[in-house]
CSV table of C-alpha atoms in Angstrom, one decimal:
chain,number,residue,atom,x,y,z
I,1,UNK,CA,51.2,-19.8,4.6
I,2,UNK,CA,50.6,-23.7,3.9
I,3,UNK,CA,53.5,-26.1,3.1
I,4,UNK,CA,53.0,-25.9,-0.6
I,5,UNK,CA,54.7,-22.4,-0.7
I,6,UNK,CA,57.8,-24.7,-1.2
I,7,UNK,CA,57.0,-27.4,-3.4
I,8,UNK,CA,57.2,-27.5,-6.9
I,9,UNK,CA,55.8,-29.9,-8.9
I,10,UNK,CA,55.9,-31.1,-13.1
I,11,UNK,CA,58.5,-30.1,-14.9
I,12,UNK,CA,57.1,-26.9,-16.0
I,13,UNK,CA,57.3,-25.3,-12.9
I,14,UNK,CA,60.2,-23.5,-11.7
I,15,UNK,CA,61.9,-24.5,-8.7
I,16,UNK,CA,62.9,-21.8,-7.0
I,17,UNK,CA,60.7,-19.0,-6.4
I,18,UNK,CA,62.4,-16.2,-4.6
I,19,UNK,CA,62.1,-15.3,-1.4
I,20,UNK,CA,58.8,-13.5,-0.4
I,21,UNK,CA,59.0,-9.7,-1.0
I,22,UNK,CA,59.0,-8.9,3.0
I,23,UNK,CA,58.2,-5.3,2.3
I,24,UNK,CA,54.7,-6.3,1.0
I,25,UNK,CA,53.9,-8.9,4.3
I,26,UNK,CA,52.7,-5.6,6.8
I,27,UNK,CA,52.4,-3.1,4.1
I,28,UNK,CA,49.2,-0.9,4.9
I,29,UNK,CA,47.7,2.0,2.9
I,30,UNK,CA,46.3,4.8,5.6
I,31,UNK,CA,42.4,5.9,4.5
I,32,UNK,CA,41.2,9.1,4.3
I,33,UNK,CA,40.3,10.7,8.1
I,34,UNK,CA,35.8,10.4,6.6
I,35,UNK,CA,36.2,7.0,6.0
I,36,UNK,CA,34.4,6.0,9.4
I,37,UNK,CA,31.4,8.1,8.4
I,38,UNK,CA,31.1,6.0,5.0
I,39,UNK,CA,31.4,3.1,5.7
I,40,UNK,CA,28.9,4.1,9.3
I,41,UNK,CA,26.6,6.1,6.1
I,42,UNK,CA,26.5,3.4,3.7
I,43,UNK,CA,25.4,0.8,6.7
I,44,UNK,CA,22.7,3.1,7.9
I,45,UNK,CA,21.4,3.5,3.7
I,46,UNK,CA,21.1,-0.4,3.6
I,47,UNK,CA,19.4,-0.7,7.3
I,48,UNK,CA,17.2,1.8,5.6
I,49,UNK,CA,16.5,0.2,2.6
I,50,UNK,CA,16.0,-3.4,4.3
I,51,UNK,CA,13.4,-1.5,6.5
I,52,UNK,CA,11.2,0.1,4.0
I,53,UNK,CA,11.5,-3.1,1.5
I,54,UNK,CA,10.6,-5.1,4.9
I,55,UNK,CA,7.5,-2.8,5.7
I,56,UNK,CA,6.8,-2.5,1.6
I,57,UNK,CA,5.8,-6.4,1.9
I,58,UNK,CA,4.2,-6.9,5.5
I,59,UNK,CA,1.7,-4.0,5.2
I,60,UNK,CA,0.2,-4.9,2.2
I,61,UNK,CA,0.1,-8.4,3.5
I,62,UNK,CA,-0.7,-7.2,7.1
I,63,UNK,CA,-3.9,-5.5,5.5
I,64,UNK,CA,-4.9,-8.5,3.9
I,65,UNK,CA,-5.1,-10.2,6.6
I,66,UNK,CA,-6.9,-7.9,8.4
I,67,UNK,CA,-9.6,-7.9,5.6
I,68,UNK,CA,-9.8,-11.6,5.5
I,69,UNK,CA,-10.4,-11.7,9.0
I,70,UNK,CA,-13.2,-8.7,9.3
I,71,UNK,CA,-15.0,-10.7,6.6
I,72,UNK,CA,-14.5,-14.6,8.2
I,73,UNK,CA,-15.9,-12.0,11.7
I,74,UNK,CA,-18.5,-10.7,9.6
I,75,UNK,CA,-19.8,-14.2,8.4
I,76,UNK,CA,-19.5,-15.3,11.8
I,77,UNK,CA,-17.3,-18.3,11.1
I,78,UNK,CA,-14.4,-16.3,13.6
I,79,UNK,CA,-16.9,-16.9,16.4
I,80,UNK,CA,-18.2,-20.3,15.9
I,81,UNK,CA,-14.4,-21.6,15.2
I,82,UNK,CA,-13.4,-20.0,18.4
I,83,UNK,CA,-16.2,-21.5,20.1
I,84,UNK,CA,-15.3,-24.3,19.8
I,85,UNK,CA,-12.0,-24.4,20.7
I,86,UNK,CA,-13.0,-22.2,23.7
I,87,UNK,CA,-16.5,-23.1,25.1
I,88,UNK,CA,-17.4,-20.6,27.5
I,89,UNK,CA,-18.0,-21.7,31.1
I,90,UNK,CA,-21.3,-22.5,32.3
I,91,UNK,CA,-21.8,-20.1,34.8
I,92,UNK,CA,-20.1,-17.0,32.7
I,93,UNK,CA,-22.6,-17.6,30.0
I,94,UNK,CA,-25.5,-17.6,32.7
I,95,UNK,CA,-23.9,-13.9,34.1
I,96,UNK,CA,-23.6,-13.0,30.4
I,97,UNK,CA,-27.6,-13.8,29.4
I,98,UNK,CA,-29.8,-13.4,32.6
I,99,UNK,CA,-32.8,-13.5,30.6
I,100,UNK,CA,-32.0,-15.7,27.8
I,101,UNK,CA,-34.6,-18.2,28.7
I,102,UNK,CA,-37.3,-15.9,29.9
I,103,UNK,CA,-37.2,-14.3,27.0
I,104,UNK,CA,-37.6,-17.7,24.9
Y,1,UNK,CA,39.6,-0.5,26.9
Y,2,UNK,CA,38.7,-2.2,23.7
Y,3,UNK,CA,42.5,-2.0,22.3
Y,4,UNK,CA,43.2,-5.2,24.6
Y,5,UNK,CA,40.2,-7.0,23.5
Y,6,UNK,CA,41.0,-9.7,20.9
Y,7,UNK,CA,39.2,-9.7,17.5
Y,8,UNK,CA,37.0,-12.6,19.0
Y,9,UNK,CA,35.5,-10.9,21.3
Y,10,UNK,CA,35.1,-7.8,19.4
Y,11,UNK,CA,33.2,-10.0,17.2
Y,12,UNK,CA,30.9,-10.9,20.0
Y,13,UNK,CA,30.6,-7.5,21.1
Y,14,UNK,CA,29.7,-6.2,17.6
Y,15,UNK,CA,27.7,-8.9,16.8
Y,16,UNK,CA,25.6,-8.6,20.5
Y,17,UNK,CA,25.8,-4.5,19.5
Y,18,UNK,CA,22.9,-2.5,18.5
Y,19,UNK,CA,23.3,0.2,15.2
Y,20,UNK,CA,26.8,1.1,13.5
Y,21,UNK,CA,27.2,4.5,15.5
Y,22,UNK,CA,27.2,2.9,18.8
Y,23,UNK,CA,29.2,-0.1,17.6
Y,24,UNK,CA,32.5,1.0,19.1
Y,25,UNK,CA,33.7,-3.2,18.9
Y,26,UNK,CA,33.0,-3.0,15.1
Y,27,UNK,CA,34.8,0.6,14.6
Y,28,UNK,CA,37.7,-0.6,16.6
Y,29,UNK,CA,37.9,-4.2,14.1
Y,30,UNK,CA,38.1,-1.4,11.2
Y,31,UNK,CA,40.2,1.1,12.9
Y,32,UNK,CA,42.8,-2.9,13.1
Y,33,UNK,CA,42.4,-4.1,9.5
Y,34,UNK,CA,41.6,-1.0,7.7
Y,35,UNK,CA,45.4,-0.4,6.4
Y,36,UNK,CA,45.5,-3.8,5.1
Y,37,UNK,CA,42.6,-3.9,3.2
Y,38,UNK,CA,42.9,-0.6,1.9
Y,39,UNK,CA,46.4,-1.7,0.7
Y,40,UNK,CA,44.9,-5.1,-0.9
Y,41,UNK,CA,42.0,-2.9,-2.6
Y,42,UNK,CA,44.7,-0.6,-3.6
Y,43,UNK,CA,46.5,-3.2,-5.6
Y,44,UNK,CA,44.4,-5.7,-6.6
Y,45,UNK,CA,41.9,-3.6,-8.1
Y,46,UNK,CA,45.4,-1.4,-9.4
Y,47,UNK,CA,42.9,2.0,-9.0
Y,48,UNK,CA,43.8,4.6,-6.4
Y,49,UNK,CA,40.7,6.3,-6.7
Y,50,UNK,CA,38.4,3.3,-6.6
Y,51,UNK,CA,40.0,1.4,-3.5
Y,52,UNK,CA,38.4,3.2,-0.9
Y,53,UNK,CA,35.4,2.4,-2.4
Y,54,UNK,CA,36.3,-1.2,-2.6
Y,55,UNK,CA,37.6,-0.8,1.2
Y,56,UNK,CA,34.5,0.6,2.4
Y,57,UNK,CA,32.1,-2.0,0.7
Y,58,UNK,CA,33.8,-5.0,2.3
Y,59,UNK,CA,33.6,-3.5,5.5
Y,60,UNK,CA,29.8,-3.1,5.1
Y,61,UNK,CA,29.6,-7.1,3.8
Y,62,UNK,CA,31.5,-7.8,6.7
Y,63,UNK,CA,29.1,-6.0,9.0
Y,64,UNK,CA,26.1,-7.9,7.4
Y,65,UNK,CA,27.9,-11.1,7.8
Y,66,UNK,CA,28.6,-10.7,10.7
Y,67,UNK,CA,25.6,-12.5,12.4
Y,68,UNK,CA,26.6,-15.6,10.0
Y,69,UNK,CA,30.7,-15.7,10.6
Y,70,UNK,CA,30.3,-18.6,13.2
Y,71,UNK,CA,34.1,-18.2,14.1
Y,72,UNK,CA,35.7,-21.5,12.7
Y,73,UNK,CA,38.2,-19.2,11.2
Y,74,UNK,CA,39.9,-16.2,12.9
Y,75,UNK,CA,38.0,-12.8,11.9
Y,76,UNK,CA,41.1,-11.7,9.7
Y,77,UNK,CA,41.1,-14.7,7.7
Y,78,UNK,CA,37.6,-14.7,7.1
Y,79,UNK,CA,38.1,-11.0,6.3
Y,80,UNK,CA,40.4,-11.4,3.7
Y,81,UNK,CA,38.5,-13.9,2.0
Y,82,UNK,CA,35.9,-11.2,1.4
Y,83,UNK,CA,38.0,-8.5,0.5
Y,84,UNK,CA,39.4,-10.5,-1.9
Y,85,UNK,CA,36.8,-11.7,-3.2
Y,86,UNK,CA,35.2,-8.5,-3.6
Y,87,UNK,CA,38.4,-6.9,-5.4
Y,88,UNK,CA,39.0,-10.1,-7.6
Y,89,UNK,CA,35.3,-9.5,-8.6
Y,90,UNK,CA,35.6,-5.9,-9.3
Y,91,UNK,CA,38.7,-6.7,-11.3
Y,92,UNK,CA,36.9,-8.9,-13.3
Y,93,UNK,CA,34.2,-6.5,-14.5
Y,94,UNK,CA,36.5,-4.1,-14.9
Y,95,UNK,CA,38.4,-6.4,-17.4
Y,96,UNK,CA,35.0,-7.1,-19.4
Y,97,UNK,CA,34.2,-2.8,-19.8
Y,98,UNK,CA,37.7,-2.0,-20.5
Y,99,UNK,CA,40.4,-2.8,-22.1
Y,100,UNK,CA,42.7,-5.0,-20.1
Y,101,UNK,CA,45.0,-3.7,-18.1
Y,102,UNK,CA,47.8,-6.4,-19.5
Y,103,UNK,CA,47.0,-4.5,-22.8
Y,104,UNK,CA,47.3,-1.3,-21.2
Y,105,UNK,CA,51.1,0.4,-22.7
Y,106,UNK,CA,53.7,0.7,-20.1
Y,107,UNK,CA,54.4,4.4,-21.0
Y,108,UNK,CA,50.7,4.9,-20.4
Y,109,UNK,CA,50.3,3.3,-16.6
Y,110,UNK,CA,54.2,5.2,-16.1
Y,111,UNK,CA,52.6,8.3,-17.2
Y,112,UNK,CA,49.6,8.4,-14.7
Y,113,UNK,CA,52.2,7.4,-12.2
Y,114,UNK,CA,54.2,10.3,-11.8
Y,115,UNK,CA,51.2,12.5,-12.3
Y,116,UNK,CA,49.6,11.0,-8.8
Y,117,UNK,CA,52.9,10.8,-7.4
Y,118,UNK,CA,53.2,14.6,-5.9
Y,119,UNK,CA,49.9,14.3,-4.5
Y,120,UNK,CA,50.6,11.2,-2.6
Y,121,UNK,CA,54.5,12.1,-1.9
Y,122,UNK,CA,53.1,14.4,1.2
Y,123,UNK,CA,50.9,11.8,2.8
Y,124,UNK,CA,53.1,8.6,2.1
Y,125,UNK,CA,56.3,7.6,3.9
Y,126,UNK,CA,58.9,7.3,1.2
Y,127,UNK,CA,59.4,3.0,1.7
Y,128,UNK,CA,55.6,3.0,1.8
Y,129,UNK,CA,55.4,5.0,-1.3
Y,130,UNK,CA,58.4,3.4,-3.1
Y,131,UNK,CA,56.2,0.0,-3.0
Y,132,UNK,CA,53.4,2.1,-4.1
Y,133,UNK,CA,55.3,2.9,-7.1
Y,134,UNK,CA,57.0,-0.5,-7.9
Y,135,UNK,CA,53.3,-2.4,-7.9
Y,136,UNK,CA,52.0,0.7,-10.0
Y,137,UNK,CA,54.8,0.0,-12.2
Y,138,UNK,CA,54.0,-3.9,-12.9
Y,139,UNK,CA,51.3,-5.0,-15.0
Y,140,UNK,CA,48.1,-7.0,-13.2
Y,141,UNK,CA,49.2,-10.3,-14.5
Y,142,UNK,CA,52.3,-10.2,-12.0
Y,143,UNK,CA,50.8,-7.8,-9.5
Y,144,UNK,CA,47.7,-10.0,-8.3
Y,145,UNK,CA,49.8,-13.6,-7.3
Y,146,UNK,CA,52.2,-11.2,-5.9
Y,147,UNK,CA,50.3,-9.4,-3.7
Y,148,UNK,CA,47.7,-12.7,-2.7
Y,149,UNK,CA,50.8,-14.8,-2.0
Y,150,UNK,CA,53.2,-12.0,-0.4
Y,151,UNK,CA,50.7,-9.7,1.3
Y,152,UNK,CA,47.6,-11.9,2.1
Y,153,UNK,CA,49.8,-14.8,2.6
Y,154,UNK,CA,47.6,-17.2,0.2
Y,155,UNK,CA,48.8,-20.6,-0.6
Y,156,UNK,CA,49.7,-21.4,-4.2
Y,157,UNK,CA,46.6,-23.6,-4.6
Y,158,UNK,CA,44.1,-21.0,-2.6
Y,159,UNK,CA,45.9,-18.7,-5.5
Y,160,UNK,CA,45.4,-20.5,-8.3
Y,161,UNK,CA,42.0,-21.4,-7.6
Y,162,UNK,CA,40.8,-17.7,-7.0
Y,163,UNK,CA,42.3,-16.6,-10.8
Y,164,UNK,CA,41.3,-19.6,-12.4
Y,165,UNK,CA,44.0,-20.4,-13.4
Y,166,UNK,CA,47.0,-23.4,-13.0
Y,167,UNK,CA,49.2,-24.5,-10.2
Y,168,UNK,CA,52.4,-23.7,-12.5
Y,169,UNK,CA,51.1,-20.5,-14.0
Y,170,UNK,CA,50.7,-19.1,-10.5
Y,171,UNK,CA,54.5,-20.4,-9.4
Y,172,UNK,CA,55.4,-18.7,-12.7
Y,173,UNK,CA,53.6,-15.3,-12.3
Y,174,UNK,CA,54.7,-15.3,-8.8
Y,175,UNK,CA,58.5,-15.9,-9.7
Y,176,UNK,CA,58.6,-13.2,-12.5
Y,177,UNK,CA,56.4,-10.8,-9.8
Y,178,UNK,CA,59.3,-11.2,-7.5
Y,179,UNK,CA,62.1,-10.7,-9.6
Y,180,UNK,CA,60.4,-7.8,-11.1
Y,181,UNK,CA,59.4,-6.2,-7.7
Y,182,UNK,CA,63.1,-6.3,-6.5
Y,183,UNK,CA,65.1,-4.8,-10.1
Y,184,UNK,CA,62.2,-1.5,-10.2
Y,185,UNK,CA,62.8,-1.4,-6.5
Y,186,UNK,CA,66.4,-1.5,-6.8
Y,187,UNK,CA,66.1,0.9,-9.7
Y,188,UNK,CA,63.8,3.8,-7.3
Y,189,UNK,CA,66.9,3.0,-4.7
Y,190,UNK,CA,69.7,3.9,-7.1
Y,191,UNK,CA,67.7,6.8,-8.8
């Protein structure tokens, strides 16, 4: 309790309050013997419901992406981004196409 | 093993835990504050039948805080912020559906008293049920600063801000709860 429990202030107020009903400081109400399963039930239904709202958004968006990416793959941008970025090395691409100038 | 744990480190436990069922550090924090807040829900919200509800849903807010309750304040304080918060709230709505309970006759709330009393006469120790009867027996606009200041240990001010309303009012309500508490206990003594 903080130190204005005992002050009063103004006119209005009244000055002495009573002492605090002591019955009331560690008075406790006993639950029923299931109330471990509900609150442990009603945990689980939000987990649950967190879940499927979480999935309800990412697979959509998941499948999307997917799409956008078979279609950048598809126009070959994918591959000549990548490229790039990641030149192959000389003597891979020479193991990869024997006969690439042969053939031209 | 967990009874000598502190509620701190049951914190940490339940907070490093995995699912509900196999949270025994979160089971044991109810299993510690469940009387109390079942007795706030009780009479704050002034509905037997709706404060295990009320109990059970600040548990669960609790256990979704959880990760967020960073352990400036101990893990009761911060609990019976919520709990109060929660009942407070639910006493509010109520108030706008129904009619209020200040309004409410005294014959009518004495009435629906003695009709639960029998039921809860087995359960209940007699003091414990004797204050059950006394706050049944006073109207909300005493019972709430009574039970914020007496049982949750709220300061004036914390109290005042929570029912909207003034510093005096509070020191009022709580005054009159007080005196009232004491002459219907008094009364249940000498009956």
């Amino acid at each position: 309790m903080t130190e204005d429990k005992n002050q009063s202030s103004g006119p209005s107020e009244p000055e002495d309050l009573g002492t605090p009903i002591v019955q009331l400081l560690n008075h406790a109400v006993p639950v029923s013997p299931n109330f471990h399963s509900r609150i442990s039930r009603a945990i689980e239904r939000r987990v649950l419901a967190a879940d499927a709202t979480q999935f309800g958004i990412l697979a959509p968006l998941s499948a999307l992406l997917e799409l956008v990416k078979a279609v950048f793959e598809g126009l070959g941008i994918v591959d000549a981004a990548s490229d790039v970025h990641n030149p192959r090395p000389a003597s891979s691409t020479d193991a990869d196409h024997p006969s690439s100038e042969t053939e031209g | 093993m967990q009874t000598e744990l502190s509620d701190d480190e049951l914190v940490k436990l339940a907070i490093e835990g995995g699912e509900f069922r196999n949270d025994r550090a979160y089971q044991e924090l109810i299993e510690r504050y469940q009387g109390k807040v079942m007795a706030n829900c009780r009479y704050l919200s002034g509905s037997t039948s709706d404060a295990e509800d009320l109990a059970q849903e600040v548990f669960v807010k609790a256990y979704f805080g959880l990760a967020s309750f960073q352990g400036r304040a101990q893990f009761g304080t911060w609990l019976r912020r919520i709990k109060t918060n929660h009942c407070l709230n639910f006493v509010k709505r109520n108030r706008r559906a129904h009619v209020s309970v200040d309004d409410v006759a005294q014959d009518a709330s004495s009435a629906l008293v003695v009709s639960a009393k029998g039921e809860r006469r087995a359960i209940l120790s007699e003091e414990r049920q004797r204050i059950d009867e006394v706050l049944d027996a006073m109207t909300e606009k005493l019972r709430v600063p009574l039970v914020l200041c007496d049982m949750d240990e709220f300061s004036y001010q914390e109290i005042a801000d929570q029912l909207g309303i003034g510093l005096s009012a509070v020191k009022m309500r709580i005054k009159r709860g007080r005196e009232e508490f004491r002459r219907i206990y008094e009364d249940l003594n000498a009956a």
